[in-house]
Short mmCIF file of C-alpha atoms in Angstrom, two decimals:
data_model
loop_
_atom_site.label_atom_id
_atom_site.label_comp_id
_atom_site.label_asym_id
_atom_site.label_seq_id
_atom_site.Cartn_x
_atom_site.Cartn_y
_atom_site.Cartn_z
CA MET N 510 0.57 18.58 7.46
CA LEU N 511 -2.46 16.23 6.76
CA ASN N 512 -2.78 12.81 8.32
CA ILE N 513 -2.97 10.55 5.65
CA ALA N 514 -2.16 6.89 6.39
CA VAL N 515 0.00 4.97 3.75
CA SER N 516 -1.81 2.76 1.45
CA ILE N 517 -0.77 -0.77 1.45
CA GLY N 518 -3.73 -3.30 1.22
CA GLU N 519 -4.70 -3.55 -2.29
CA ILE N 520 -2.60 -7.34 -3.22
CA PHE N 521 -3.49 -9.44 -0.41
CA TRP N 522 -6.33 -11.33 -2.83
CA SER N 523 -3.52 -12.21 -4.95
CA LEU N 524 -2.45 -15.42 -3.16
CA ALA N 525 -5.41 -16.93 -4.32
CA HIS N 526 -3.65 -19.38 -6.45
CA ARG N 527 -2.03 -20.66 -3.41
CA ARG N 528 -4.04 -20.12 -0.13
CA PRO N 529 -7.65 -21.02 0.45
CA ARG N 530 -10.67 -18.43 -0.20
CA VAL N 531 -10.83 -16.25 3.16
CA PRO N 532 -13.47 -14.26 4.04
CA ARG N 533 -14.62 -11.20 2.86
CA LEU N 534 -13.74 -8.32 4.25
CA GLN N 535 -15.61 -5.07 5.59
CA THR N 536 -13.54 -1.87 4.95
CA ALA N 537 -14.30 1.34 6.15
CA ARG N 538 -12.26 3.94 4.58
CA TRP N 539 -12.47 7.38 3.38
CA ALA N 540 -11.14 6.99 -0.15
CA PRO N 541 -9.38 10.90 -0.38
CA LEU N 542 -7.54 9.79 2.34
CA CYS N 543 -5.65 7.23 0.86
CA GLY N 544 -6.85 5.27 4.05
CA SER N 545 -6.48 1.54 2.92
CA GLY N 546 -4.21 1.23 0.25
CA HIS N 547 -1.55 -0.98 1.49
CA SER N 548 -4.42 -3.49 3.25
CA GLU N 549 -6.02 -3.57 -0.49
CA TRP N 550 -2.76 -4.53 -2.04
CA SER N 551 -2.19 -6.96 1.17
CA GLN N 552 -5.62 -8.22 0.79
CA VAL N 553 -4.81 -8.95 -3.15
CA ALA N 554 -2.09 -11.60 -1.72
CA VAL N 555 -4.08 -13.39 0.73
CA SER N 556 -7.43 -13.44 -2.06
CA SER N 557 -9.51 -11.40 0.52
CA LEU N 558 -10.11 -8.18 -0.96
CA SER N 559 -12.40 -6.34 1.29
CA GLN N 560 -15.88 -5.09 -0.25
CA GLN N 561 -15.09 -1.17 -0.65
CA ARG N 562 -17.54 0.91 -2.18
CA ALA N 563 -16.14 3.21 -4.69
CA TRP N 564 -16.86 6.80 -3.00
CA ASP N 565 -16.14 10.03 -5.22
CA ALA N 566 -16.32 13.70 -4.67
CA SER N 567 -19.72 14.13 -5.62
CA ARG N 568 -20.86 11.79 -2.59
CA TRP N 569 -19.12 13.57 0.28
CA PRO N 570 -22.20 14.40 1.99
CA GLN N 571 -22.91 10.69 2.15
CA TRP N 572 -19.26 9.97 3.14
CA ARG N 573 -19.92 12.45 5.96
CA THR N 574 -22.92 10.68 7.19
CA GLU N 575 -21.41 7.70 6.86
CA LEU N 576 -18.37 8.23 8.65
CA ASP N 577 -20.34 9.95 11.43
CA HIS N 578 -22.07 6.35 12.10
CA LEU N 579 -19.07 4.49 12.56
CA GLY N 580 -18.79 6.66 15.96
CA ASN N 581 -16.51 5.18 18.70
CA HIS N 582 -15.18 2.26 16.20
CA LEU N 583 -12.59 4.67 15.08
CA LEU N 584 -10.50 4.91 17.91
CA PHE N 585 -8.42 7.60 17.11
CA GLN N 586 -10.56 8.88 14.93
CA GLN N 587 -9.30 7.87 11.70
CA VAL N 588 -9.14 5.60 8.88
CA PRO N 589 -9.08 3.08 7.51
CA MET N 590 -10.61 0.71 9.73
CA VAL N 591 -11.03 -2.75 8.75
CA GLU N 592 -13.70 -5.27 10.09
CA ILE N 593 -12.35 -8.82 10.26
CA ASP N 594 -12.54 -11.47 12.56
CA GLY N 595 -15.43 -9.83 14.82
CA MET N 596 -12.76 -7.36 15.46
CA LYS N 597 -13.06 -3.45 14.03
CA LEU N 598 -9.09 -3.22 13.40
CA VAL N 599 -7.68 0.80 13.27
CA GLN N 600 -4.08 1.88 12.47
CA THR N 601 -2.42 0.98 9.12
CA ARG N 602 0.47 -1.10 10.33
CA SER N 603 -2.03 -2.90 12.70
CA ILE N 604 -4.37 -3.88 10.25
CA LEU N 605 -1.28 -4.93 7.77
CA HIS N 606 0.52 -6.78 10.64
CA TYR N 607 -2.70 -8.75 11.51
CA ILE N 608 -3.69 -9.56 7.67
CA ALA N 609 0.40 -10.46 6.90
CA ASP N 610 0.06 -12.93 10.40
CA LYS N 611 -3.16 -14.72 9.23
CA HIS N 612 -2.13 -15.06 6.00
CA HIS N 613 1.67 -16.36 6.26
CA LEU N 614 2.95 -13.39 4.82
CA PHE N 615 5.12 -12.23 7.62
CA GLY N 616 7.88 -15.04 7.58
CA LYS N 617 8.53 -18.48 9.34
CA ASP N 618 10.27 -17.49 12.25
CA LEU N 619 11.44 -14.00 14.69
CA LYS N 620 14.44 -13.56 12.26
CA GLU N 621 12.36 -13.81 8.84
CA ARG N 622 9.53 -11.25 10.57
CA THR N 623 12.22 -9.04 11.56
CA LEU N 624 14.03 -8.51 8.24
CA ILE N 625 10.14 -8.55 6.71
CA ASP N 626 9.48 -5.48 9.46
CA MET N 627 12.68 -3.66 8.88
CA TYR N 628 11.95 -3.81 5.04
CA VAL N 629 8.70 -2.81 5.33
CA GLU N 630 9.41 0.07 7.65
CA GLY N 631 12.27 1.56 5.33
CA THR N 632 9.99 1.26 2.22
CA LEU N 633 7.15 3.11 3.93
CA ASP N 634 9.44 5.87 4.06
CA LEU N 635 10.04 6.19 0.66
CA LEU N 636 6.03 5.51 -0.28
CA GLU N 637 5.11 8.40 2.41
CA LEU N 638 6.82 10.81 -0.26
CA LEU N 639 5.00 9.74 -2.59
CA ILE N 640 1.83 9.70 -0.94
CA MET N 641 2.29 13.28 -0.03
CA HIS N 642 3.60 14.51 -3.52
CA PRO N 643 0.07 15.24 -5.20
CA PHE N 644 -0.72 17.76 -2.25
CA LEU N 645 2.47 19.69 -2.81
CA LYS N 646 2.60 23.08 -4.37
CA PRO N 647 3.16 22.53 -8.25
CA ASP N 648 6.40 24.30 -7.97
CA ASP N 649 7.36 22.03 -5.65
CA GLN N 650 6.48 18.78 -6.68
CA GLN N 651 9.05 18.69 -9.87
CA LYS N 652 11.64 19.24 -7.08
CA GLU N 653 10.14 16.45 -4.81
CA VAL N 654 10.47 14.35 -8.11
CA ALA N 655 13.98 14.64 -8.03
CA ASN N 656 14.44 14.37 -4.52
CA MET N 657 12.52 10.85 -4.45
CA ALA N 658 14.57 9.45 -7.24
CA GLN N 659 18.15 10.64 -5.39
CA LYS N 660 16.53 8.91 -2.20
CA ALA N 661 15.36 6.17 -4.15
CA ILE N 662 18.49 5.37 -6.29
CA ILE N 663 21.29 6.71 -3.49
CA ARG N 664 19.50 4.98 -0.15
CA TYR N 665 16.58 2.44 -0.72
CA PHE N 666 17.02 0.57 -3.97
CA PRO N 667 20.81 -0.54 -3.52
CA VAL N 668 19.80 -1.94 -0.12
CA PHE N 669 17.54 -4.37 -2.17
CA GLU N 670 19.39 -4.99 -5.02
CA LYS N 671 22.12 -6.40 -2.98
CA VAL N 672 19.89 -8.22 -0.73
CA LEU N 673 18.47 -9.76 -4.04
CA ARG N 674 21.68 -10.59 -5.90
CA GLY N 675 23.22 -12.01 -2.26
CA HIS N 676 20.81 -14.46 -1.75
CA GLY N 677 19.85 -14.79 -5.62
CA GLN N 678 16.27 -16.11 -4.55
CA ARG N 679 12.79 -14.68 -6.10
CA PHE N 680 11.80 -13.17 -2.94
CA LEU N 681 13.57 -10.55 -0.37
CA VAL N 682 12.93 -12.87 2.70
CA GLY N 683 12.71 -16.60 2.75
CA ASN N 684 11.09 -18.71 0.21
CA GLN N 685 7.65 -17.15 -0.24
CA LEU N 686 6.02 -13.88 -1.02
CA SER N 687 5.94 -11.87 2.29
CA LEU N 688 4.65 -8.56 3.43
CA ALA N 689 8.16 -7.01 2.42
CA ASP N 690 7.51 -8.03 -1.19
CA ILE N 691 4.27 -6.08 -1.36
CA ILE N 692 5.16 -3.06 0.25
CA LEU N 693 8.27 -2.81 -1.93
CA LEU N 694 6.41 -3.56 -5.66
CA GLN N 695 3.98 -1.26 -4.95
CA THR N 696 6.71 1.81 -4.20
CA ILE N 697 8.54 0.57 -7.06
CA LEU N 698 5.46 0.60 -9.32
CA ALA N 699 4.27 4.35 -7.94
CA LEU N 700 7.86 5.52 -8.93
CA GLU N 701 7.91 4.46 -12.15
CA GLU N 702 4.81 6.11 -12.96
CA LYS N 703 6.58 9.17 -12.38
CA ILE N 704 10.35 8.57 -12.90
CA PRO N 705 10.14 5.39 -15.85
CA ASN N 706 13.76 4.59 -15.93
CA ILE N 707 13.94 4.57 -12.14
CA LEU N 708 15.87 0.65 -12.21
CA SER N 709 17.82 1.39 -14.90
CA ALA N 710 20.74 0.86 -13.03
CA PHE N 711 19.28 -1.99 -10.80
CA PRO N 712 18.91 -4.99 -12.57
CA HIS N 713 18.05 -7.55 -10.01
CA LEU N 714 15.46 -5.18 -8.81
CA GLN N 715 13.75 -5.27 -12.51
CA GLU N 716 13.80 -9.15 -12.73
CA TYR N 717 11.95 -9.19 -9.22
CA THR N 718 9.63 -6.62 -10.06
CA VAL N 719 8.67 -8.37 -13.52
CA LYS N 720 8.74 -11.80 -11.46
CA ILE N 721 6.41 -10.82 -8.55
CA SER N 722 4.00 -8.65 -10.87
CA ASN N 723 3.69 -11.87 -12.94
CA ILE N 724 2.26 -13.98 -10.13
CA PRO N 725 -1.20 -14.71 -11.86
CA THR N 726 -3.27 -12.91 -9.10
CA ILE N 727 -1.39 -9.76 -8.91
CA LYS N 728 -0.88 -9.74 -12.68
CA LYS N 729 -4.64 -9.90 -12.85
CA PHE N 730 -4.85 -7.16 -9.91
CA LEU N 731 -2.63 -4.89 -11.99
CA GLU N 732 -4.37 -5.27 -15.37
CA PRO N 733 -6.74 -1.73 -16.67
CA GLY N 734 -10.07 -2.27 -14.86
CA SER N 735 -9.53 -4.02 -11.77
CA LYS N 736 -10.25 -3.08 -8.03
CA LYS N 737 -6.92 -1.08 -7.87
CA LYS N 738 -7.29 2.67 -7.70
CA PRO N 739 -5.82 5.17 -9.36
CA PRO N 740 -3.31 7.70 -8.97
CA PRO N 741 -4.59 10.71 -7.05
CA ASP N 742 -5.82 13.52 -9.23
CA ASP N 743 -6.88 17.32 -9.09
CA ILE N 744 -10.30 16.09 -8.06
CA TYR N 745 -8.93 14.06 -5.45
CA VAL N 746 -6.69 16.97 -4.00
CA ARG N 747 -9.16 19.25 -3.99
CA THR N 748 -11.86 16.66 -1.93
CA VAL N 749 -8.91 16.21 0.80
CA TYR N 750 -8.53 19.76 1.09
CA ASN N 751 -11.81 20.51 0.77
CA ILE N 752 -12.52 18.13 4.03
CA PHE N 753 -10.08 19.18 6.14
CA MET N 754 -9.71 23.06 5.14
CA PRO N 755 -13.01 24.08 4.16
#
């Protein structure tokens, strides 16, 4: 199986309306590997969108050269790598945790942090199915859409619907945006691209998605022409296979 880091980061710069401007990050990533999507979402939320180069399939020789230059900075020979605060961070979850802690997206105490971490880990299980979907054989892709829908509707969404119904607040944990909100929003929007009515049985999640999507900087990020990466296409998939299985 391809070793593809889940992507979360595209949202951390979206808290610009609430937080002082933070230093811009340098992110080393291999675009076809979904290396920094989660961290980009997370950066949207704290207004620290990294300086990322728009690498495409035609620039593969340049990618190879730039990755070779990274040398020992990629501790496990994997991307993403984020340079921040004098450190070179690798591993998606470590990057996410650092950014979330730095910008107060990990709750106000141990209890909230644990809830956030629990919700994130559960949501990532579902999101990882979406990330792998483009790499399935065409005959298997539709079956997997049905599988993802079933898991979302039976296993995952009822959890968050109950949480939101139970406390009646705007966010999943506490009274401010957290990493759990960012990952859940990313997952819902990705699922809606494949299954537009996926939230039809979850009124609280529908309302929640609208509210989080309308946070001004997140709303701007979701608009056409933003830095948000498009869904993987056939060129993306062929490029990944050409890299790992030439």
